[in-house]
Structures are given as structure tokens and as C-alpha cells.
Short mmCIF file of C-alpha atoms in Angstrom, two decimals:
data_model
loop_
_atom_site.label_atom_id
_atom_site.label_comp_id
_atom_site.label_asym_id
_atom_site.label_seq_id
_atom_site.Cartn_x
_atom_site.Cartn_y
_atom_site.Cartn_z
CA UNK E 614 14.00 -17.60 16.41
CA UNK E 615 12.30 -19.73 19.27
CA UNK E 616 10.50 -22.74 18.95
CA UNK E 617 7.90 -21.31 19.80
CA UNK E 618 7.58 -18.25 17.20
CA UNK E 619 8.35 -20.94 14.40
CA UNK E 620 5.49 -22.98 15.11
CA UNK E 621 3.01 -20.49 15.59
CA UNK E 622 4.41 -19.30 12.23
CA UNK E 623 4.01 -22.18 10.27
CA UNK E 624 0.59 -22.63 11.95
CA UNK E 625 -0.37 -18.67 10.81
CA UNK E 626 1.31 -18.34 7.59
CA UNK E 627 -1.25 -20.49 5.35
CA UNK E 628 -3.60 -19.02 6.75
CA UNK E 629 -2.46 -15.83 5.96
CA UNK E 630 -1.91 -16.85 2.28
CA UNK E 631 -5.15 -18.40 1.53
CA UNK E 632 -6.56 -15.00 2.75
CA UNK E 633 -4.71 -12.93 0.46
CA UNK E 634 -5.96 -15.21 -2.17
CA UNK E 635 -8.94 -14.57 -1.11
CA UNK E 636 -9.47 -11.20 -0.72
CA UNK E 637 -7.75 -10.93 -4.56
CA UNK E 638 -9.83 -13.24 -6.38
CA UNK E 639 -13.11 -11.65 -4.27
CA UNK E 640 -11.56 -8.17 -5.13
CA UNK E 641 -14.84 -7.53 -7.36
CA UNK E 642 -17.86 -8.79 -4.59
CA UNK E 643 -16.10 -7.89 -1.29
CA UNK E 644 -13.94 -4.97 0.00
CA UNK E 645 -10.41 -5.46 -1.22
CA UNK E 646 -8.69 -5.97 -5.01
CA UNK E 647 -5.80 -7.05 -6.14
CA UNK E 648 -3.34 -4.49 -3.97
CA UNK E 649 -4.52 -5.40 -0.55
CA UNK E 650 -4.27 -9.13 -1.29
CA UNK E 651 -0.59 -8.91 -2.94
CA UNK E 652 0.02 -7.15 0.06
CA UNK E 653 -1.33 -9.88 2.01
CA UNK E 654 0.48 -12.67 0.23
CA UNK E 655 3.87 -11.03 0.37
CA UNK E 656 3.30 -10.93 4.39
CA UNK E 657 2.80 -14.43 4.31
CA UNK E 658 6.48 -14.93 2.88
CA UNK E 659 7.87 -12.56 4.96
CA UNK E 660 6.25 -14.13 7.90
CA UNK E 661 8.67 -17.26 7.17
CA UNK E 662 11.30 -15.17 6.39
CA UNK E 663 11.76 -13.87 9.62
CA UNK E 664 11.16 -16.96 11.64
CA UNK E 665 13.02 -19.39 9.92
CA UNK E 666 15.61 -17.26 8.17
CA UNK E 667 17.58 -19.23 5.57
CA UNK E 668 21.23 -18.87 3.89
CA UNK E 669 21.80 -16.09 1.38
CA UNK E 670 22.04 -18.98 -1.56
CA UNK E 671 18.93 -19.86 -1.39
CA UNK E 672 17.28 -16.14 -0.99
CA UNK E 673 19.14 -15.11 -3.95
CA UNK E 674 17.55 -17.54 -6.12
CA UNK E 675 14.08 -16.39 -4.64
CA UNK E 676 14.86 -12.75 -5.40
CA UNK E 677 15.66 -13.46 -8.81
CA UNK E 678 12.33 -15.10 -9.62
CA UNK E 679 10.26 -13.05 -7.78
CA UNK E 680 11.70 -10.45 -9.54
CA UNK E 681 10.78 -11.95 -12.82
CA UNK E 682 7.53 -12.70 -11.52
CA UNK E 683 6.92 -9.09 -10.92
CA UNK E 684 8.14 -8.07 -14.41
CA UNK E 685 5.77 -10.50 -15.96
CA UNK E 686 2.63 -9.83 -13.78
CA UNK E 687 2.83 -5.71 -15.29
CA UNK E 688 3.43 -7.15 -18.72
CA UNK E 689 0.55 -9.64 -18.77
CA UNK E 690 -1.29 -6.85 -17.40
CA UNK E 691 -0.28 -3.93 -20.34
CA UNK E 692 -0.92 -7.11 -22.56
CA UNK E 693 -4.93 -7.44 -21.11
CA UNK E 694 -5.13 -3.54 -21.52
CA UNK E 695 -3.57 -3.22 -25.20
CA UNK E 696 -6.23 -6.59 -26.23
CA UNK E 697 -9.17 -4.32 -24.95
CA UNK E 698 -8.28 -1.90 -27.17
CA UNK E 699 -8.00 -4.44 -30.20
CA UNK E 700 -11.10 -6.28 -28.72
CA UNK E 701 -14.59 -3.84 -28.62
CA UNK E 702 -14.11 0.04 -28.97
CA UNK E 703 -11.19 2.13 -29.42
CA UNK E 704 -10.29 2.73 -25.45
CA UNK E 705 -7.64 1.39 -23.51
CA UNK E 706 -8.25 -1.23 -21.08
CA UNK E 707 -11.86 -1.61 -22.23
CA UNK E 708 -14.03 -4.52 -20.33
CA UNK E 709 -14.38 -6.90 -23.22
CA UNK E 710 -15.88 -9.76 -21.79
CA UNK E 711 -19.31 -10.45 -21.13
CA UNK E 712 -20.25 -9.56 -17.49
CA UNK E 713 -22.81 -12.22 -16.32
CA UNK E 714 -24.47 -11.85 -13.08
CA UNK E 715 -23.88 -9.40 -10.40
CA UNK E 716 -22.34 -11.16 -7.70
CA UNK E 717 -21.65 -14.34 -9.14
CA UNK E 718 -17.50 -15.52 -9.02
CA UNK E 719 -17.14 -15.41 -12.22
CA UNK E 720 -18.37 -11.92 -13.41
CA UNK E 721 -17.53 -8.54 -14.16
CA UNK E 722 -15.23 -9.48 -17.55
CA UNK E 723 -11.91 -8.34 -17.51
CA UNK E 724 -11.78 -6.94 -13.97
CA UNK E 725 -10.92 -10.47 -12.06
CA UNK E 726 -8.04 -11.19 -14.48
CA UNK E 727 -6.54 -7.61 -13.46
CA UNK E 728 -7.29 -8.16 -10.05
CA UNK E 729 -5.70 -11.62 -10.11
CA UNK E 730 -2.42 -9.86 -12.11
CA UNK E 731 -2.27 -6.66 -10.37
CA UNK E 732 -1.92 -8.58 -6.86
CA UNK E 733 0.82 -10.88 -8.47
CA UNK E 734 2.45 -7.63 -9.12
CA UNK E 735 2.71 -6.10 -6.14
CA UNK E 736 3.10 -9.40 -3.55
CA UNK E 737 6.27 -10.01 -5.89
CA UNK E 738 7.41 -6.28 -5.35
CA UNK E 739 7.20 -5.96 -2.04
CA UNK E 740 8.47 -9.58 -1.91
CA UNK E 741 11.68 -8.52 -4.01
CA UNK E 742 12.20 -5.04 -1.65
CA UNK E 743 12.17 -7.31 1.60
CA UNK E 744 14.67 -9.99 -0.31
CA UNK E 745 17.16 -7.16 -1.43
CA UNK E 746 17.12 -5.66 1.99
CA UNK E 747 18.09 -8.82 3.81
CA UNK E 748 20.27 -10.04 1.43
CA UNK E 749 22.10 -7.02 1.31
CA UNK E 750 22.62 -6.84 5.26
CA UNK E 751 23.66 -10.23 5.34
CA UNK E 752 26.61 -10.11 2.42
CA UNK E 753 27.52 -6.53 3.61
CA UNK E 754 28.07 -8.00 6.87
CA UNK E 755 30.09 -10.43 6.36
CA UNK H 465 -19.42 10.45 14.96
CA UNK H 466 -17.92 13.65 14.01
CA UNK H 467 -16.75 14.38 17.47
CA UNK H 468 -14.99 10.95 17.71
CA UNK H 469 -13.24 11.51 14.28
CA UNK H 470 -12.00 14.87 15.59
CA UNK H 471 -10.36 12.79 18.72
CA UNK H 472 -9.19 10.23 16.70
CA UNK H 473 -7.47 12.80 14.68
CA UNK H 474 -5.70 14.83 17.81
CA UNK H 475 -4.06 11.38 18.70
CA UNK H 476 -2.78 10.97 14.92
CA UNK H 477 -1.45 14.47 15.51
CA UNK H 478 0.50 13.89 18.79
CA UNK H 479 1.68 10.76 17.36
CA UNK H 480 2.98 12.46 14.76
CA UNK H 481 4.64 15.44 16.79
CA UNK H 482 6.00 12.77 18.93
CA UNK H 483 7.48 11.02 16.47
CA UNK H 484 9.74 14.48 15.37
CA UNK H 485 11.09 14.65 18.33
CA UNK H 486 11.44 11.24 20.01
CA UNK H 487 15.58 10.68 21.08
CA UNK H 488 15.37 7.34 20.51
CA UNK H 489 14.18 6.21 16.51
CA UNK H 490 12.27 3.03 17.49
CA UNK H 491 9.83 4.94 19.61
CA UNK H 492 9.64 7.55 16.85
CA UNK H 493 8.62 4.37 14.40
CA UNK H 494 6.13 3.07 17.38
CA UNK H 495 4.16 6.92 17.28
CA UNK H 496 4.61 6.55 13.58
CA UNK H 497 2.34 3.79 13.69
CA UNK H 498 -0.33 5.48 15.81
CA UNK H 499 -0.82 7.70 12.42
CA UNK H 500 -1.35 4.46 10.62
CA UNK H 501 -3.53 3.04 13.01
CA UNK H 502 -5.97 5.60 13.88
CA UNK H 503 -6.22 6.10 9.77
CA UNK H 504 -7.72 2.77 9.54
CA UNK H 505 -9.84 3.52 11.98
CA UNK H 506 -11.31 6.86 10.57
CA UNK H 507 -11.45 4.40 7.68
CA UNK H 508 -13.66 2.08 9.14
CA UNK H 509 -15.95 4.88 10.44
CA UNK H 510 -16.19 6.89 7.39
CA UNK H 511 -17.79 3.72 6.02
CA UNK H 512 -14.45 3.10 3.52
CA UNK H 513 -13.52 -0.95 4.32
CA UNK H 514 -11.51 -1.40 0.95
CA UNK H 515 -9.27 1.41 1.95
CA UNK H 516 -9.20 0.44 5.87
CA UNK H 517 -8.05 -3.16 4.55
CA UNK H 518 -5.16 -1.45 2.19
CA UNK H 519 -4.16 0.67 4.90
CA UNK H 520 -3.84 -1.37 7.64
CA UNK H 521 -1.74 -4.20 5.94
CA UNK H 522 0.71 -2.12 3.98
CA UNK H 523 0.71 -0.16 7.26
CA UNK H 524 1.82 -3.34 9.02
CA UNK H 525 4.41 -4.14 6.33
CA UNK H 526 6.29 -1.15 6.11
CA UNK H 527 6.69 -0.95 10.19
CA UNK H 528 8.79 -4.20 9.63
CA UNK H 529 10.44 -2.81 7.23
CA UNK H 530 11.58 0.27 9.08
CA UNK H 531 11.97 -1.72 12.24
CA UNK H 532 14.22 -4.04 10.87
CA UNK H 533 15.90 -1.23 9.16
CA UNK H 534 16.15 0.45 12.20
CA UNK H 535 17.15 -1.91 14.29
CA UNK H 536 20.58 -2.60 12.46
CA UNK H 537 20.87 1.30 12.23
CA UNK H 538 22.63 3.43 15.00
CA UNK H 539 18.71 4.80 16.76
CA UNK H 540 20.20 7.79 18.14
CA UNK H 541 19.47 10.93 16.19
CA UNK H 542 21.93 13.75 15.86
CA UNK H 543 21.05 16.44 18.26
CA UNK H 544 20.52 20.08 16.69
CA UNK H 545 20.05 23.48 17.69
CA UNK H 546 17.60 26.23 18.18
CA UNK H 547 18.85 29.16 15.68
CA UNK H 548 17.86 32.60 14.78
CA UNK H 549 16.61 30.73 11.20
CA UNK H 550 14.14 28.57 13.38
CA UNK H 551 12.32 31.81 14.56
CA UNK H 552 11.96 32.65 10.63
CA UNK H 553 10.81 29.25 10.02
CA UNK H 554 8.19 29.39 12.96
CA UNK H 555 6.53 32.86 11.71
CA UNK H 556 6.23 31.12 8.12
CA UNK H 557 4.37 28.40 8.94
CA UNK H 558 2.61 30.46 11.35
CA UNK H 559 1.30 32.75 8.44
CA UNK H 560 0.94 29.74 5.74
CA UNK H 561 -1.50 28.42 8.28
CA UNK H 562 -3.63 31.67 9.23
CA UNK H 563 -4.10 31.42 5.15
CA UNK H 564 -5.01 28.45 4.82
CA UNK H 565 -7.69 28.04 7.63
CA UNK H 566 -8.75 31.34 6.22
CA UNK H 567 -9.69 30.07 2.51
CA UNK H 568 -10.75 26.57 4.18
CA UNK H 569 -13.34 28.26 6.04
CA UNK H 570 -14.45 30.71 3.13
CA UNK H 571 -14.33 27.32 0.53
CA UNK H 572 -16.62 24.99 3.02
CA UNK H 573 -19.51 27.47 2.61
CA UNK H 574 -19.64 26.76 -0.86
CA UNK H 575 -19.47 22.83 -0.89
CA UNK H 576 -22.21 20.28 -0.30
CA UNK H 577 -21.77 18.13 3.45
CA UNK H 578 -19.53 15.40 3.33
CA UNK H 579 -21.65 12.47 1.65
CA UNK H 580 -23.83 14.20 -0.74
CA UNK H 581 -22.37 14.40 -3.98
CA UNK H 582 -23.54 16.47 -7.13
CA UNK H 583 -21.06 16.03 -9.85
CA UNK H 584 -22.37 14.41 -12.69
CA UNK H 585 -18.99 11.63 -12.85
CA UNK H 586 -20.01 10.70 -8.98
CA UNK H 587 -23.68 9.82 -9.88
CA UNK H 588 -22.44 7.62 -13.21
CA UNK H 589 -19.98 5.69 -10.46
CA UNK H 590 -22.57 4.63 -7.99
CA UNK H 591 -24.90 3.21 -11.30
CA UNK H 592 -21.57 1.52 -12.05
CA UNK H 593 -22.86 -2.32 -11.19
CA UNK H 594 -24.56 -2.01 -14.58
CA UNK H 595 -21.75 -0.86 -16.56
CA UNK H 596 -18.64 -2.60 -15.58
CA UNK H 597 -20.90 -6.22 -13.70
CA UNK H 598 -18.87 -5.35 -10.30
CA UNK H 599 -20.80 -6.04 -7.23
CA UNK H 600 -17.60 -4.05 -5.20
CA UNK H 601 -18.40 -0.70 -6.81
CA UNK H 602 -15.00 1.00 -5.98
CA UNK H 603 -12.90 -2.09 -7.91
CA UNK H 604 -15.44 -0.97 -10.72
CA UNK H 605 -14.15 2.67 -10.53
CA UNK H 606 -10.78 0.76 -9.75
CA UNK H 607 -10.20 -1.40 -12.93
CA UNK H 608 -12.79 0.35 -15.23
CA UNK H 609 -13.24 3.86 -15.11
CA UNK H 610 -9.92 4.76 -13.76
CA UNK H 611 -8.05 2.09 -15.61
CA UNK H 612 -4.98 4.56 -15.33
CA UNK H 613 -4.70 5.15 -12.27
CA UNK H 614 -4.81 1.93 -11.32
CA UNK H 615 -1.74 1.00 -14.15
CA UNK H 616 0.30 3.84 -13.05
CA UNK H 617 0.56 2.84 -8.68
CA UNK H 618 1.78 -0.59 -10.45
CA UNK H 619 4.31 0.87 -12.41
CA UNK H 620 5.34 3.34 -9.35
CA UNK H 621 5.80 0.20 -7.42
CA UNK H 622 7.56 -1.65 -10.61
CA UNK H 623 9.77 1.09 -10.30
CA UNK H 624 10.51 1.24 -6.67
CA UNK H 625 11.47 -2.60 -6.77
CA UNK H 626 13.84 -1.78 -9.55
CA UNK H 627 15.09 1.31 -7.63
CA UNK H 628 15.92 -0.87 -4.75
CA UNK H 629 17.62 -3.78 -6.60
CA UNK H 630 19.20 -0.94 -8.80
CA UNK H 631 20.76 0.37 -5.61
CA UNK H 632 21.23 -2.52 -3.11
CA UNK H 633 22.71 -4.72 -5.55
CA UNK H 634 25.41 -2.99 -6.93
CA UNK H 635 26.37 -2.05 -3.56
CA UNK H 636 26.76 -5.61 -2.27
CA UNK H 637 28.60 -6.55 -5.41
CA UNK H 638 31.29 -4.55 -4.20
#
């Protein structure tokens, strides 16, 4: 890409991340949760993808642990849901914790923690799809 | 408002009638994104902002997707023709639709206006702040009461990332 799509990219692309992060760890006071933030996040990387592009070495390696990140994100979560039911009460993915105040950061019990997993989850999936696409045009290619 | 929804919905329906029968499969992705688009916007209007905010970035991801998927694709479409079957096809849907306008029209009489619940699950979600000590009500329903839900889009997305390595992989290996 041009010169000038690459800076503009690296100017955007933090900016873009912090918001995902953002909009997950806010996902119980403002409008969004954990999916629109993972969605958000995985942008970000695919942002740089596309402007800077790199060599298939290197974007192997990335697939490969974001798609172990993804595998652990859905375990830690089944792991949170399985300790509810251990926790208080005999129902799956029970809210354990104690809430606190409405509208504080830290509040709500268990429903940050899925938030924060859940968008870990999908920001590494969609992150892994993209990878696997390119990676696959550029090896079939060739 | 309900005028301006009904607009915004006859452009999401040429874009999508467009997008059948475009020649060229870029332009077809381009009116494909006019759905999108216009959904956030009913979004916004219908007073929804956690869905407008999913919709319009996974909206914005999957058009790069497609576009960069199209782009190393051949864009022109196979041309078909007009057969006897079409005809058939035409007077099925046209009868599929008479019946279902029909039973949507007898059903509305019986429902409340759009806003104005009654169910007895609906009033225990709005007292939700108390119950689950979410501010964002609709992460409360979310997380808490429809823990499930939530579990199984991860694991349909789990499984479409292990679909596509599953299938891309082995492929390149080759």
C-alpha cells in the first residue's frame, strides 16, 4: 500500500483498539458487550493487515496463536459457567459474585469477566478466519 | 417515525433486489451493504444502540471479507435462463405471500403496539438492574438470564473458525 494509507493506519489502528477495549470492559454500563468489542479489536488487526501486509512466516505463527487464544477464551469461559454452578445454587452460569453498585466499573459479578472472555473469543475468531483466508491465497498462489 | 422506517426499509429492499441481479459481483456486494446499512439505522431509530453497534461493525468486517474474496474471484456471474420452471416458481411465491400477509394482518389485531409489552418474562427483564447489578440492562438479559444463548453464538463462531482452518488448511497443504 501507499505511504499514505500506512500512516493513516498506524495513526487509526490504536485508536481503534483501545475502543474495542473499551466498549468490552464497559459492556455492562454502556451499549455494547463483549461481541461488538471482539469485533472491534479484530478490525484493528486487520486494519494492519491490509496496509502493511507481511510474509506468510510470520502470519502463520499469528494464526496459530490466535487460534489457541480462541480455544482458551471458550474454555475459560465454560470454566466461569461450570464454577457458578459449584459456587451459589444449582444453575448454570449463576452470578456468584457480589454485585456492588449500579454503575460503578467494577460491578455486576460475574458478567464483566464474561464480557472480558467472550470478546477474547470472538476478536481471535474472526482474527483466525481473516489469517486462514490470506494465508491460503498467498501459498495457493504461489 | 414509522413512515421513515417504512422508507428506510424500501431502500433495504431494492438493495437487496439489486444485488440478485447485478452482472458484475462487486456492485452486488456494494447493494449488499445498503441492507446492512440501513439496518443500523432502523437500529438507531427503534431506540436499539447495542444492536446498531454489533451490526454495523460486523457489517463492516464481513464486506472486507467478501471484497477481498471477491476481488481475487472471477466477478462475472454465469448468465441463466428464463424457463417454463421459473413461471412455477413465480406463482409459488406469489401464493406463499398472499398467505402470509393474510395471517399477518389477522395476527396484528391480536398483539399489543410495538413497545408495550405484557408477558410476565419482559416485565422481570426491565427490573433486571436489581437482580443481575447491570446498569446496560440487555448485557443483563445477555450474560444472566439468557446465559445460553449467549454460550451457544460463541461456540457457533468456535466452530466456524475451526470449519475454516478445517478446510483452508488442508487445502494449502497440498
Amino acid at each position: 500500500m501507499s505511504k499514505i494509507v500506512k500512516t493513516a493506519t498506524g495513526l487509526l489502528c490504536g485508536v481503534v483498539f483501545m475502543y474495542g477495549l473499551y466498549i468490552i470492559t464497559h459492556g455492562h454500563l454502556t451499549p455494547g458487550g463483549g461481541f461488538a468489542g471482539g469485533v472491534l479489536v479484530a478490525g484493528s488487526f486487520i486494519l494492519l493487515i491490509l496496509a502493511y501486509g507481511s510474509d506468510v512466516l510470520m502470519l502463520r505463527k499469528e494464526e496459530t496463536e490466535s487460534s489457541v487464544t480462541e480455544s482458551s477464551a471458550i474454555l475459560i469461559v465454560l470454566i466461569l459457567a461450570v464454577i457458578g454452578m459449584f459456587a451459589g445454587g444449582a444453575a448454570f452460569m449463576n452470578n456468584y459474585f457480589q454485585f456492588g453498585e449500579v454503575g460503578e466499573l467494577i460491578s455486576a459479578g460475574v458478567i464483566p469477566l464474561y464480557n472480558i472472555f467472550i470478546g477474547m473469543e470472538v476478536a481471535s475468531a474472526l482474527l483466525t478466519i481473516f489469517l486462514a483466508f490470506v494465508i491460503y491465497k498467498k501459498e495457493v498462489l504461489k | 417515525m414509522e413512515i421513515l422506517l417504512c422508507v428506510i426499509i424500501l431502500f433495504m429492499i431494492i438493495g437487496a433486489l439489486y444485488s440478485l441481479h447485478a452482472k458484475d459481483l462487486l456492485s452486488a456486494l456494494i447493494a449488499c451493504g445498503i441492507v446492512g446499512y440501513s439496518l443500523v439505522i432502523c437500529f438507531l431509530l427503534l431506540k436499539a444502540p447495542d444492536l446498531a453497534i454489533v451490526q454495523i461493525v460486523v457489517e463492516t468486517i464481513t464486506l472486507i471479507f467478501m471484497v477481498a474474496i471477491v476481488l481475487n474471484s472471477t466477478r462475472e456471474e454465469v448468465k441463466k435462463q428464463i424457463t417454463k420452471r421459473a413461471f412455477v416458481n413465480i406463482g409459488i411465491t406469489l401464493a406463499v405471500t398472499i398467505v402470509l400477509v393474510f395471517s399477518f394482518n389477522t395476527a396484528i389485531e391480536a398483539l399489543n403496539p410495538l413497545g408495550s409489552h405484557t408477558t410476565r418474562m419482559a416485565t422481570e427483564y426491565i427490573q433486571g438492574a436489581d437482580k443481575t447489578g447491570s446498569a446496560n440492562l440487555v448485557t443483563g438479559v445477555l450474560f444472566d438470564f439468557r446465559g445460553y444463548d449467549t454460550l451457544g453464538e460463541a461456540t457457533i463462531l468456535f466452530t466456524a473458525a475451526i470449519g475454516v482452518l478445517t478446510v483452508l488448511r488442508l487445502k494449502g497443504r497440498q
